[in-house]
Amino acid sequence: MTTFIWIAAALVVIGVYLSWTAGRLDRLHSRIDAAKAALDAQLLRRASVAQELGTSGVLDPAASIVLYQAAHAARQAEEEHREVAESELSQALRAVFAEPAQVEAVREAPGGEESVRELMEAVRRAPMARRFHNDSVRAARAVREHRVVRWFRLAGHAPFPLAFEMDDEPPPALAEHTHTGH
């Protein structure tokens, strides 16, 4: 009888542990979904601001075309091509706003101060959202790699979480302004 009680207690403890682990994994997957939505929103905001600047007439025609096309491609990219399109938008932003003079030219145009502020915020927030998403992915992956999670298939049918890798380095002229507080 005592052996039966010990076996039952062990099974209850194992069941509670498995249930707790499955719940933790579910919360991590929910956090990834929320972080992905926040990342999507920040990338969309960045592309929208860049696209507006590309069509504003404030930039020279070549810069306008480069910025507009990269922003449009980032907004329209399919999920499997999104990282590349977002990286290309980062490169276009760096090319267009490599010099502080270009930022000042936009500032001096009507509504330019607001446009520069929005662009600086978008350029600053996108990498933060990406890091938060990738941290959530790393945490979920760490739990999913445990043997117990694999053996008991505690992740269910949830897809294996993937990090979002892109070039998100800010344009030098905008980075200078965000650090100096202009």
XYZ file of C-alpha atoms in Angstrom:
182
model
C 0.000 0.000 0.000
C 2.837 2.414 0.864
C 4.493 1.738 -2.493
C 1.236 2.566 -4.258
C 1.013 5.899 -2.394
C 4.602 6.771 -3.311
C 4.001 5.925 -6.960
C 0.785 7.961 -6.995
C 2.559 10.916 -5.322
C 5.406 10.713 -7.837
C 2.931 10.662 -10.727
C 1.112 13.684 -9.302
C 4.392 15.584 -8.918
C 5.427 14.665 -12.477
C 1.986 15.670 -13.768
C 2.136 19.028 -11.986
C 5.634 19.655 -13.345
C 4.593 18.780 -16.895
C 1.492 20.950 -16.609
C 3.512 23.870 -15.230
C 6.113 23.498 -18.004
C 3.422 23.338 -20.702
C 1.793 26.473 -19.244
C 5.129 28.258 -19.165
C 5.779 27.340 -22.776
C 2.314 28.549 -23.725
C 2.991 31.906 -22.011
C 6.320 32.190 -23.825
C 4.616 31.543 -27.155
C 2.016 34.186 -26.323
C 4.817 36.608 -25.487
C 6.427 35.860 -28.859
C 3.133 36.580 -30.614
C 2.798 39.903 -28.792
C 6.423 40.818 -29.503
C 5.980 39.902 -33.181
C 2.910 42.137 -33.397
C 4.833 45.007 -31.775
C 7.760 44.455 -34.140
C 5.429 44.412 -37.153
C 3.842 47.668 -35.972
C 7.220 49.380 -35.519
C 8.523 48.200 -38.887
C 5.319 49.315 -40.581
C 5.597 52.705 -38.880
C 9.220 53.053 -39.991
C 8.337 52.144 -43.585
C 5.338 54.507 -43.571
C 7.382 57.459 -42.343
C 10.107 56.705 -44.890
C 7.527 56.400 -47.658
C 5.966 59.740 -46.676
C 9.378 61.382 -46.780
C 10.034 59.802 -50.162
C 6.881 61.389 -51.585
C 7.114 64.706 -49.724
C 9.243 66.493 -52.315
C 11.673 67.616 -49.610
C 14.446 65.251 -50.677
C 16.255 65.388 -53.994
C 14.640 63.187 -56.690
C 17.203 60.367 -56.497
C 16.975 60.125 -52.700
C 13.176 60.270 -52.904
C 13.061 57.364 -55.352
C 15.506 55.226 -53.350
C 13.652 55.841 -50.097
C 10.177 55.395 -51.566
C 11.048 52.152 -53.363
C 12.755 50.613 -50.324
C 9.884 51.617 -48.027
C 7.276 50.345 -50.471
C 9.128 47.029 -50.841
C 9.330 46.680 -47.038
C 5.606 47.316 -46.655
C 4.647 44.876 -49.419
C 7.149 42.094 -48.651
C 5.907 38.569 -48.079
C 6.828 37.119 -44.674
C 9.685 34.986 -46.059
C 11.288 38.030 -47.745
C 10.580 40.556 -45.024
C 13.965 40.470 -43.288
C 15.745 41.271 -46.558
C 13.295 44.045 -47.468
C 13.596 45.640 -44.016
C 17.392 45.438 -44.217
C 17.280 47.142 -47.598
C 15.127 49.915 -46.104
C 17.739 50.376 -43.361
C 20.439 50.641 -46.020
C 18.363 53.158 -47.991
C 17.801 55.257 -44.857
C 21.547 55.221 -44.160
C 22.298 56.214 -47.758
C 19.780 59.077 -47.780
C 20.505 60.350 -44.267
C 24.262 59.770 -44.157
C 24.946 63.480 -43.752
C 23.492 65.816 -41.113
C 22.895 68.379 -43.890
C 20.191 66.141 -45.353
C 18.443 65.920 -41.984
C 18.618 69.705 -41.634
C 17.181 70.151 -45.135
C 14.184 68.043 -44.153
C 13.828 69.953 -40.853
C 13.680 73.296 -42.658
C 10.835 72.215 -44.951
C 7.231 72.835 -43.843
C 6.331 70.023 -41.443
C 9.913 68.813 -41.584
C 10.563 69.036 -37.865
C 7.682 66.618 -37.230
C 8.849 64.296 -40.035
C 12.382 64.128 -38.640
C 11.047 63.471 -35.126
C 8.796 60.657 -36.381
C 11.620 59.132 -38.398
C 14.044 59.297 -35.463
C 11.483 57.593 -33.202
C 10.762 54.902 -35.788
C 14.465 54.280 -36.418
C 15.074 54.028 -32.659
C 12.072 51.845 -31.800
C 12.416 49.238 -34.558
C 15.678 47.740 -33.186
C 14.265 47.736 -29.659
C 11.169 45.849 -30.817
C 13.354 43.402 -32.741
C 15.563 42.763 -29.707
C 12.505 42.192 -27.490
C 11.083 39.733 -30.054
C 14.380 37.883 -30.402
C 14.796 37.694 -26.597
C 11.332 36.118 -26.376
C 12.286 33.647 -29.105
C 15.505 32.736 -27.279
C 13.599 32.110 -24.028
C 11.054 29.851 -25.749
C 13.758 27.970 -27.608
C 15.642 27.342 -24.368
C 12.550 25.736 -22.825
C 11.715 23.785 -25.991
C 15.211 22.283 -26.102
C 14.738 20.463 -22.773
C 14.364 16.702 -23.214
C 11.184 16.529 -21.149
C 9.513 19.108 -23.410
C 10.499 17.145 -26.516
C 9.668 13.693 -25.090
C 6.200 14.703 -23.915
C 5.642 17.080 -26.858
C 4.660 19.889 -24.521
C 5.008 22.460 -27.301
C 2.065 20.841 -29.061
C 1.746 21.974 -32.666
C 3.226 25.423 -32.113
C 5.798 26.214 -34.805
C 9.409 26.443 -33.705
C 10.020 30.135 -32.942
C 12.316 31.963 -35.329
C 14.295 35.105 -34.616
C 13.879 38.128 -36.871
C 17.295 38.998 -38.245
C 17.754 42.234 -40.131
C 20.133 45.140 -40.538
C 18.650 47.807 -38.288
C 21.602 50.139 -37.831
C 20.327 53.732 -37.838
C 21.505 56.377 -40.276
C 24.490 58.226 -38.754
C 22.894 61.668 -39.018
C 19.702 60.510 -37.278
C 21.610 58.587 -34.626
C 23.598 61.746 -33.801
C 20.364 63.697 -33.349
C 18.787 61.064 -31.105
C 21.825 61.021 -28.836
C 22.215 64.803 -28.644
C 18.519 65.307 -27.937
C 17.689 67.629 -30.872
